[in-house]
Coordinates of C-alpha atoms and ligand atoms in Angstrom, one line a residue:
M1 CA -10.8 10.9 25.2
S2 CA -8.8 13.7 27.3
E3 CA -10.0 16.6 29.6
Q4 CA -7.9 19.1 27.6
R5 CA -9.8 21.6 25.5
V6 CA -8.4 24.1 22.9
T7 CA -10.8 27.4 22.3
L8 CA -11.2 28.9 19.3
T9 CA -12.6 32.4 18.7
D10 CA -13.6 33.9 15.7
E11 CA -12.7 37.6 16.2
G12 CA -15.1 38.9 13.8
S13 CA -18.3 37.3 15.4
G14 CA -17.0 37.0 18.8
K15 CA -18.3 33.5 19.1
S16 CA -16.0 30.8 20.5
V17 CA -16.4 27.0 20.7
E18 CA -14.2 24.8 23.0
L19 CA -13.0 22.1 21.1
P20 CA -11.7 18.6 23.0
V21 CA -8.6 17.6 22.2
I22 CA -8.1 13.4 21.5
S23 CA -5.2 12.0 22.8
G24 CA -4.2 8.6 21.6
T25 CA -1.9 5.8 23.2
E26 CA 0.9 7.8 21.0
G27 CA 1.5 10.4 18.6
E28 CA 0.4 14.3 18.3
P29 CA -2.7 15.0 20.2
T30 CA -5.5 16.1 17.8
L31 CA -8.3 18.6 17.9
S32 CA -12.1 17.6 17.0
I33 CA -13.3 19.9 14.8
K34 CA -16.8 18.4 14.4
A35 CA -18.3 21.5 16.3
V36 CA -16.8 24.4 14.1
P37 CA -19.3 24.3 11.3
S38 CA -22.2 24.2 14.1
T39 CA -20.8 26.7 16.5
L40 CA -18.8 29.3 14.2
G41 CA -20.2 28.4 10.4
Y42 CA -17.5 27.9 9.0
F43 CA -16.1 24.3 7.2
T44 CA -12.1 23.5 7.6
Y45 CA -10.0 23.5 4.6
D46 CA -7.3 20.7 4.2
P47 CA -6.6 19.1 0.7
G48 CA -4.5 16.4 0.9
F49 CA -5.7 15.6 4.3
T50 CA -1.9 16.9 5.7
A51 CA -3.1 17.7 9.0
T52 CA -6.8 15.9 9.6
A53 CA -6.8 12.6 11.0
S54 CA -9.8 10.4 9.5
C55 CA -10.4 7.7 12.1
T56 CA -8.9 6.4 15.0
S57 CA -7.2 3.0 14.8
T58 CA -5.4 0.6 17.2
I59 CA -3.5 -1.1 14.2
T60 CA -0.3 0.4 12.8
F61 CA 1.8 3.6 14.3
I62 CA 4.3 5.6 12.8
D63 CA 6.5 8.4 14.1
G64 CA 7.6 10.3 10.8
E65 CA 10.1 12.5 12.6
K66 CA 11.8 9.7 14.3
G67 CA 11.6 6.9 11.5
I68 CA 9.2 4.7 13.6
L69 CA 7.1 2.0 12.3
R70 CA 5.2 -0.3 14.9
Y71 CA 2.3 -2.9 13.6
R72 CA 0.1 -3.4 16.7
G73 CA 2.9 -1.9 19.3
Y74 CA 5.8 -4.4 17.6
P75 CA 8.2 -2.4 16.1
I76 CA 8.7 -3.4 12.4
E77 CA 12.4 -3.9 12.9
Q78 CA 11.5 -6.8 15.3
L79 CA 8.7 -8.5 12.8
A80 CA 11.0 -8.4 10.0
G81 CA 13.9 -10.0 11.8
K82 CA 11.8 -12.6 13.3
S83 CA 8.2 -13.1 12.2
T84 CA 6.8 -14.5 9.3
F85 CA 4.3 -12.7 7.0
L86 CA 1.3 -14.9 7.5
E87 CA 2.0 -14.4 11.4
V88 CA 1.8 -10.6 10.8
A89 CA -0.9 -10.9 8.6
Y90 CA -2.7 -12.6 12.0
L91 CA -1.4 -9.7 14.3
L92 CA -3.1 -7.3 12.0
L93 CA -6.4 -8.8 11.7
F94 CA -6.6 -9.6 15.4
G95 CA -4.5 -7.6 17.4
E96 CA -2.3 -10.1 19.3
L97 CA 0.3 -12.4 18.3
P98 CA -1.1 -16.0 17.8
T99 CA -0.2 -18.9 19.6
T100 CA 0.8 -22.4 18.1
D101 CA -3.1 -23.8 17.9
E102 CA -4.4 -20.1 16.7
F103 CA -1.6 -20.1 13.7
D104 CA -2.1 -23.3 12.7
G105 CA -5.6 -22.6 12.3
F106 CA -4.9 -19.5 10.4
Q107 CA -2.6 -20.9 8.4
S108 CA -4.7 -24.0 7.4
D109 CA -7.8 -21.5 6.8
I110 CA -5.9 -19.1 4.1
T111 CA -4.4 -22.5 2.6
H112 CA -8.0 -23.7 2.1
H113 CA -8.7 -20.7 0.3
T114 CA -6.5 -20.3 -2.1
M115 CA -8.2 -21.5 -5.0
V116 CA -10.2 -19.2 -7.1
H117 CA -13.3 -20.3 -9.2
E118 CA -12.7 -21.6 -12.4
K119 CA -14.4 -19.0 -14.4
L120 CA -12.4 -16.4 -12.8
N121 CA -9.8 -17.8 -15.1
T122 CA -11.8 -17.5 -18.2
F123 CA -12.7 -13.9 -17.0
I124 CA -8.8 -13.3 -16.8
S125 CA -8.2 -14.6 -20.4
G126 CA -10.5 -12.2 -22.0
F127 CA -8.0 -9.4 -21.0
H128 CA -5.6 -8.4 -23.7
Y129 CA -2.3 -9.8 -23.5
D130 CA -0.5 -6.8 -22.9
A131 CA -2.9 -5.4 -20.4
H132 CA -1.0 -3.9 -17.0
P133 CA -1.4 -6.6 -14.4
M134 CA -2.6 -4.0 -11.5
A135 CA -5.4 -2.8 -14.3
M136 CA -6.4 -6.8 -14.4
M137 CA -5.9 -7.0 -10.7
A138 CA -8.4 -4.2 -9.9
G139 CA -10.9 -5.8 -12.5
V140 CA -10.4 -9.3 -11.3
V141 CA -10.4 -8.8 -7.5
G142 CA -13.6 -6.3 -8.2
S143 CA -15.5 -9.1 -9.7
L144 CA -14.7 -11.7 -6.5
A145 CA -17.9 -9.8 -5.5
A146 CA -19.9 -11.4 -8.4
F147 CA -18.8 -14.6 -7.3
Y148 CA -19.2 -14.3 -3.2
H149 CA -21.5 -11.4 -2.9
D150 CA -24.4 -13.3 -2.3
K151 CA -23.4 -15.7 0.3
M152 CA -21.9 -12.6 2.5
D153 CA -23.8 -10.9 5.4
M154 CA -21.9 -7.8 6.2
S155 CA -23.6 -7.6 9.3
D156 CA -22.0 -11.0 10.8
P157 CA -18.2 -10.6 11.8
E158 CA -17.4 -14.3 11.2
H159 CA -18.6 -13.7 7.7
R160 CA -16.4 -10.6 7.5
V161 CA -13.4 -12.3 8.8
Q162 CA -14.1 -15.0 6.2
A163 CA -14.0 -12.4 3.5
A164 CA -10.6 -11.1 4.9
K165 CA -9.0 -14.6 4.7
R166 CA -10.6 -15.3 1.2
M167 CA -8.8 -12.0 0.1
I168 CA -5.7 -12.6 1.5
A169 CA -5.7 -16.1 0.4
K170 CA -6.7 -15.5 -3.2
M171 CA -4.6 -12.5 -3.8
P172 CA -1.3 -14.3 -5.2
T173 CA -3.3 -17.1 -7.1
I174 CA -4.9 -14.4 -8.6
A175 CA -1.8 -12.2 -9.4
A176 CA 0.2 -15.2 -10.8
A177 CA -2.8 -15.9 -13.1
C178 CA -2.5 -12.4 -14.5
Y179 CA 1.2 -12.8 -15.3
R180 CA 0.8 -16.3 -16.7
H181 CA -2.1 -14.8 -19.0
H182 CA 0.5 -12.2 -20.1
M183 CA 3.1 -14.6 -20.8
G184 CA 0.9 -17.0 -22.8
R185 CA 1.2 -19.9 -20.1
P186 CA -1.5 -22.3 -18.6
V187 CA -3.0 -21.4 -15.4
A188 CA -1.0 -22.6 -12.3
Y189 CA -3.1 -24.1 -9.3
P190 CA -2.1 -23.2 -5.7
N191 CA 0.0 -26.1 -4.2
N192 CA -1.2 -26.5 -0.5
E193 CA 1.8 -28.4 0.6
L194 CA 3.7 -24.9 0.2
T195 CA 3.9 -21.7 2.1
Y196 CA 2.1 -18.3 1.5
T197 CA 5.3 -17.0 -0.6
E198 CA 6.5 -20.4 -1.8
N199 CA 3.0 -20.7 -3.6
F200 CA 2.9 -17.5 -5.3
L201 CA 6.3 -18.2 -6.6
D202 CA 5.4 -21.5 -7.8
M203 CA 2.1 -20.2 -9.4
M204 CA 4.6 -17.7 -11.1
F205 CA 7.3 -19.6 -12.3
S206 CA 6.4 -23.4 -12.8
V207 CA 5.9 -24.4 -16.2
P208 CA 4.0 -28.0 -17.0
A209 CA 7.1 -29.4 -18.5
E210 CA 9.7 -29.2 -15.8
K211 CA 9.9 -29.5 -12.0
Y212 CA 10.1 -26.1 -10.7
I213 CA 11.8 -25.9 -7.3
V214 CA 11.1 -22.9 -5.4
D215 CA 14.4 -21.1 -4.1
P216 CA 14.4 -20.5 -0.4
V217 CA 16.2 -17.2 -0.6
A218 CA 13.4 -15.9 -2.9
A219 CA 11.0 -17.4 -0.8
K220 CA 12.5 -15.5 2.4
A221 CA 13.1 -12.4 0.6
I222 CA 9.3 -11.9 -0.8
D223 CA 8.1 -12.9 2.8
L224 CA 10.2 -10.0 4.3
L225 CA 9.4 -7.8 1.7
Y226 CA 5.6 -8.6 2.7
I227 CA 5.8 -7.9 6.1
L228 CA 7.3 -4.6 5.6
H229 CA 4.4 -3.6 3.0
A230 CA 1.5 -5.0 5.1
D231 CA 0.0 -1.8 6.5
H232 CA 0.8 1.7 6.9
E233 CA -2.1 3.0 8.4
Q234 CA -4.5 5.6 6.8
N235 CA -2.0 6.0 3.4
A236 CA -4.0 6.9 0.0
S237 CA -5.2 3.0 -0.9
T238 CA -5.9 2.6 2.6
S239 CA -8.0 5.5 3.2
T240 CA -9.6 4.6 -0.2
V241 CA -10.6 1.2 0.9
R242 CA -11.9 3.0 4.5
L243 CA -14.1 5.4 2.3
V244 CA -15.5 2.9 -0.2
G245 CA -16.0 0.9 3.1
S246 CA -17.8 3.4 4.8
T247 CA -20.7 3.1 2.2
G248 CA -21.6 0.0 3.0
A249 CA -19.7 -1.5 -0.1
N250 CA -18.8 -5.1 -0.1
P251 CA -15.0 -6.2 0.9
Y252 CA -14.2 -6.9 -2.7
A253 CA -15.1 -3.6 -3.8
C254 CA -13.3 -1.8 -1.5
V255 CA -10.0 -3.9 -2.2
S256 CA -10.4 -3.2 -5.9
A257 CA -10.5 0.3 -5.0
G258 CA -7.4 0.4 -3.3
I259 CA -5.5 -1.4 -5.8
S260 CA -6.7 1.2 -8.0
A261 CA -5.4 4.1 -5.6
L262 CA -2.3 2.2 -5.2
W263 CA -1.2 1.8 -8.7
G264 CA -0.6 6.1 -8.8
P265 CA 3.1 6.5 -9.4
A266 CA 2.8 9.1 -6.3
H267 CA 1.9 5.6 -4.0
G268 CA 2.9 1.9 -4.4
G269 CA 3.2 2.6 -8.4
A270 CA 6.3 4.5 -7.6
N271 CA 8.6 1.0 -7.3
E272 CA 7.8 0.1 -10.7
K273 CA 8.5 4.0 -11.5
V274 CA 11.9 3.7 -9.6
L275 CA 13.4 0.5 -11.7
I276 CA 12.1 2.5 -15.0
M277 CA 14.3 5.8 -13.5
L278 CA 17.3 3.9 -12.9
D279 CA 17.2 2.3 -16.3
E280 CA 16.8 5.5 -17.6
I281 CA 19.9 7.2 -15.8
G282 CA 21.8 4.2 -16.8
D283 CA 25.0 5.2 -15.5
L284 CA 27.0 6.3 -12.6
S285 CA 28.0 9.6 -14.7
R286 CA 24.4 10.7 -15.3
V287 CA 23.5 10.6 -11.8
G288 CA 24.2 14.2 -11.3
K289 CA 22.0 15.2 -14.0
Y290 CA 18.9 13.6 -12.7
I291 CA 19.7 14.8 -9.2
D292 CA 19.1 18.3 -10.9
K293 CA 16.2 17.5 -13.2
A294 CA 14.6 16.3 -9.6
K295 CA 15.3 19.8 -8.2
D296 CA 14.3 21.8 -11.4
K297 CA 10.8 23.5 -10.3
D298 CA 10.2 23.7 -14.0
D299 CA 10.7 20.1 -14.7
P300 CA 8.3 17.7 -13.5
F301 CA 10.8 15.1 -13.3
R302 CA 10.7 13.7 -9.3
L303 CA 13.2 11.3 -7.9
M304 CA 11.2 8.3 -7.9
G305 CA 11.5 6.1 -4.6
F306 CA 12.3 9.2 -2.7
G307 CA 10.3 11.6 -0.1
H308 CA 7.1 10.7 1.9
R309 CA 4.2 12.6 3.3
V310 CA 4.6 10.8 7.0
Y311 CA 8.5 10.2 7.4
K312 CA 10.5 13.5 7.3
N313 CA 13.4 11.0 8.5
Y314 CA 14.9 7.9 6.8
D315 CA 11.8 5.3 6.0
P316 CA 12.6 2.4 8.6
R317 CA 11.2 -0.1 5.9
A318 CA 13.9 1.4 3.2
S319 CA 17.0 0.8 5.8
I320 CA 15.7 -2.8 6.2
I321 CA 15.1 -3.3 2.3
R322 CA 18.5 -2.1 1.0
K323 CA 20.2 -4.4 3.9
A324 CA 18.0 -7.2 2.1
A325 CA 19.1 -6.0 -1.3
H326 CA 22.9 -6.6 -0.8
E327 CA 21.9 -9.8 0.8
V328 CA 19.9 -11.2 -1.7
L329 CA 22.3 -10.4 -4.5
E330 CA 25.3 -12.0 -2.5
N331 CA 23.1 -15.1 -1.6
L332 CA 22.0 -15.4 -5.7
G333 CA 25.6 -14.7 -6.4
T334 CA 24.9 -12.2 -8.5
S335 CA 25.3 -8.5 -8.7
D336 CA 23.2 -5.4 -10.3
P337 CA 24.8 -2.5 -11.9
M338 CA 21.4 -1.1 -10.7
M339 CA 22.1 -1.1 -6.8
D340 CA 25.5 0.9 -7.7
L341 CA 23.4 3.3 -9.1
A342 CA 20.7 3.4 -6.5
M343 CA 23.2 3.7 -3.5
E344 CA 25.2 6.6 -5.9
L345 CA 21.6 8.5 -6.3
E346 CA 21.0 8.1 -2.5
R347 CA 24.5 9.4 -1.2
I348 CA 24.5 12.4 -3.3
A349 CA 20.8 13.2 -2.5
L350 CA 21.4 12.6 1.2
E351 CA 24.3 15.4 1.1
D352 CA 22.4 17.6 -1.5
E353 CA 20.7 20.9 0.1
Y354 CA 17.7 20.7 -2.0
F355 CA 16.8 17.0 -0.3
V356 CA 18.3 17.8 3.0
S357 CA 16.2 20.9 3.6
K358 CA 13.2 19.0 2.5
K359 CA 13.7 16.0 4.3
L360 CA 13.4 13.6 1.2
Y361 CA 14.6 10.5 2.1
P362 CA 14.6 7.0 0.3
N363 CA 11.1 5.4 1.0
V364 CA 10.1 1.7 1.0
D365 CA 9.8 1.8 -2.9
F366 CA 13.3 2.5 -3.3
Y367 CA 15.1 -0.6 -3.1
S368 CA 12.1 -3.2 -3.1
G369 CA 12.5 -3.4 -7.1
I370 CA 16.0 -4.4 -7.3
I371 CA 15.2 -7.3 -5.0
Y372 CA 12.1 -8.2 -7.0
K373 CA 14.4 -8.1 -10.5
A374 CA 17.2 -10.0 -8.9
L375 CA 14.1 -12.6 -8.4
G376 CA 12.9 -13.0 -11.7
I377 CA 9.7 -10.9 -11.0
P378 CA 8.9 -8.5 -13.8
V379 CA 8.6 -4.9 -13.3
S380 CA 5.3 -4.5 -14.4
M381 CA 4.4 -7.0 -11.6
F382 CA 6.3 -4.6 -8.7
T383 CA 3.2 -2.8 -7.7
V384 CA 1.2 -6.1 -7.7
M385 CA 3.5 -7.6 -5.1
F386 CA 3.0 -4.4 -3.2
A387 CA -1.2 -5.0 -3.3
I388 CA -0.7 -8.8 -2.5
A389 CA 0.9 -7.7 1.1
R390 CA -1.5 -4.4 1.5
T391 CA -4.5 -6.5 1.2
V392 CA -3.8 -7.7 4.7
G393 CA -3.7 -3.8 5.5
W394 CA -6.4 -3.1 3.7
V395 CA -8.8 -6.0 5.0
S396 CA -7.5 -5.5 8.5
Q397 CA -8.4 -1.5 8.4
W398 CA -11.7 -2.5 6.9
L399 CA -12.5 -4.9 9.6
E400 CA -11.7 -2.3 12.4
Q401 CA -13.9 0.1 10.6
E402 CA -16.9 -2.5 10.4
Q403 CA -16.7 -3.1 14.2
T404 CA -17.1 0.5 15.0
P405 CA -20.1 2.4 13.7
T406 CA -18.9 4.9 11.1
P407 CA -20.6 7.7 9.3
I408 CA -20.2 7.7 5.3
G409 CA -17.1 9.4 4.3
R410 CA -18.7 12.5 2.7
P411 CA -15.6 15.6 2.6
R412 CA -17.1 19.1 1.8
Q413 CA -15.6 21.6 -0.6
V414 CA -14.9 25.4 -1.3
Y415 CA -17.0 26.2 -4.0
A416 CA -15.2 28.4 -6.5
G417 CA -17.3 28.0 -9.7
P418 CA -20.2 30.4 -11.5
T419 CA -22.8 31.9 -9.0
E420 CA -26.0 31.1 -10.2
R421 CA -26.8 32.2 -13.9
E422 CA -29.8 31.9 -16.5
Y423 CA -29.8 29.1 -18.8
V424 CA -29.2 30.5 -22.6
P425 CA -30.5 28.5 -25.5
I426 CA -27.9 27.0 -27.8
E427 CA -29.2 29.4 -31.2
S428 CA -28.4 32.3 -28.9
R429 CA -25.0 31.6 -27.4
Ligands
CMC501 N1 11.6 14.2 -5.7 C1 12.3 15.6 -5.9 N2 11.4 16.8 -5.3 C2 10.4 16.2 -4.3 C3 10.4 14.9 -4.1 C4 11.1 13.7 -5.2 N3 10.7 12.7 -5.1 N4 9.2 14.7 -3.2 C5 9.0 15.5 -2.5 N5 9.7 16.7 -3.4 C6 9.5 18.2 -3.1 C7 8.6 18.7 -3.7 O1 8.3 19.0 -5.1 C8 8.1 19.7 -3.0 O2 8.7 21.0 -2.8 P1 8.6 22.5 -2.7 O3 8.0 22.8 -1.0 O4 9.5 23.1 -3.2 O5 7.3 22.7 -3.6 C9 8.5 19.2 -1.3 O6 9.4 18.4 -1.8 C10 7.3 18.6 -0.7 O7 6.6 17.8 -1.7 P2 5.1 17.3 -1.5 O8 4.6 16.7 -3.0 O9 4.4 18.7 -1.2 O10 5.1 16.2 -0.3 P3 3.9 15.3 -0.2 O11 4.1 14.9 1.2 O12 2.5 15.8 -0.8 O13 4.3 14.3 -1.1 C11 5.4 12.0 -2.1 C12 4.8 13.1 -0.8 C13 5.8 10.7 -1.6 C14 4.3 12.1 -3.0 C15 6.4 13.0 -2.8 O14 7.5 12.8 -2.1 C16 7.0 12.0 -4.2 O15 6.2 12.4 -5.3 N6 7.8 11.2 -4.2 C17 7.9 10.5 -5.3 C18 7.2 9.2 -5.5 C19 7.2 8.0 -4.5 O16 8.5 7.7 -4.4 N7 6.3 7.9 -3.8 C20 6.2 6.3 -2.9 C21 5.8 6.9 -1.8 S1 6.1 6.1 -0.4 C22 5.6 4.4 -0.5 C23 3.8 4.4 -1.0 O17 3.0 5.6 -0.3 O18 3.3 3.6 -1.5

């Protein structure tokens, strides 16, 4: 904490308070407002947390004005170009890139936790076949507490790391099992000879009747998308994980809550909605009509995959994904009219005064669905793909929070309901 102070004076009462300024290693200086209620008698009001930092973190840095994203100091462009998802997972969890030995040990730990209790498959089979996979994921991940909770001592850092690894390892297995349940396919077990992403694709698409060979183009593309989705500081789902974690709840319950928060269309659910939107637009000639709808204040329609609370510049993940989408389509030898639609939508929006003045740019969800679709991932699984990757961020943030004594998250409110009144018996109302 720096020595800098900001004095806040209430002209009505003449009282003032000196508020310390917290400076991180980068980013805007932040005013600590803790002393305001006790000295001036006011709470502070910030719906949607547009101006409030909820914690100190050393994991991810974003400069929304400049379009910068770094994990533990490493630019996302470098990680996307040179690293792998599991190496990034290690970095996010433990703060440093691993040595060869550290990485081998970590990879082996993750690989040996990929199986799930057989009864979990029975649990999954209880869902209706057309249940949304995100609904299944939230339920199944929450239920992990019923399988592992007793053995876990939350005060033991090794137990906590174990839970974090277990969750990263099991997410693809659970996700694929949910998909297979929907498809009516038998459960596929993990294959420890495959990499993290190969294993996921194998569990998704292999069938007992035929040999399935994972396409390296698909495995590489998904690994890249997982890197880009792994963490994004205090977004809605991560803040949910931290809030639930602040109560002392077990990590499976925290991640299950994170999955539910991610599902919303304003957050990770947008990747599914982008494809549904592009499908509805259907043709280049209709792009203008949808741009007009997005600008119309009386129309609830929003351009999905556009805009971001923090980025007021091109989302750096979107530029990487757009390039990757072109490469994937080219490597698979296919084309997708939706790619042309998406590019036209982007071109028009980036020239339009409405989007320019509000600094609305394509976000991470705009092009990712085009890659998933090209790889045969069904649209309803898009947000599950996001959840698999973001689990690394959720558990890293949860571990960080657990290492620092944190008060229970408990916001206040401005009460605007009725003041005290007398109860009236039903016959007299
Ligand atoms: N289309 C049309 N107008 C928009 C859009 C959009 N996609 N996004 C924001 N606006 C307008 C909004 O109507 C508002 O206008 P005005 O100032 O005239 O009332 C202004 O831009 C600011 O919007 P906001 O909703 O106050 O901004 P926010 O920071 O609260 O919301 C957002 C950010 C991501 C929720 C929003 O941009 C949005 O709904 N985008 C579409 C959904 C989406 O793509 N979500 C994925 C986000 S990135 C990945 C992730 O978080 O998982």
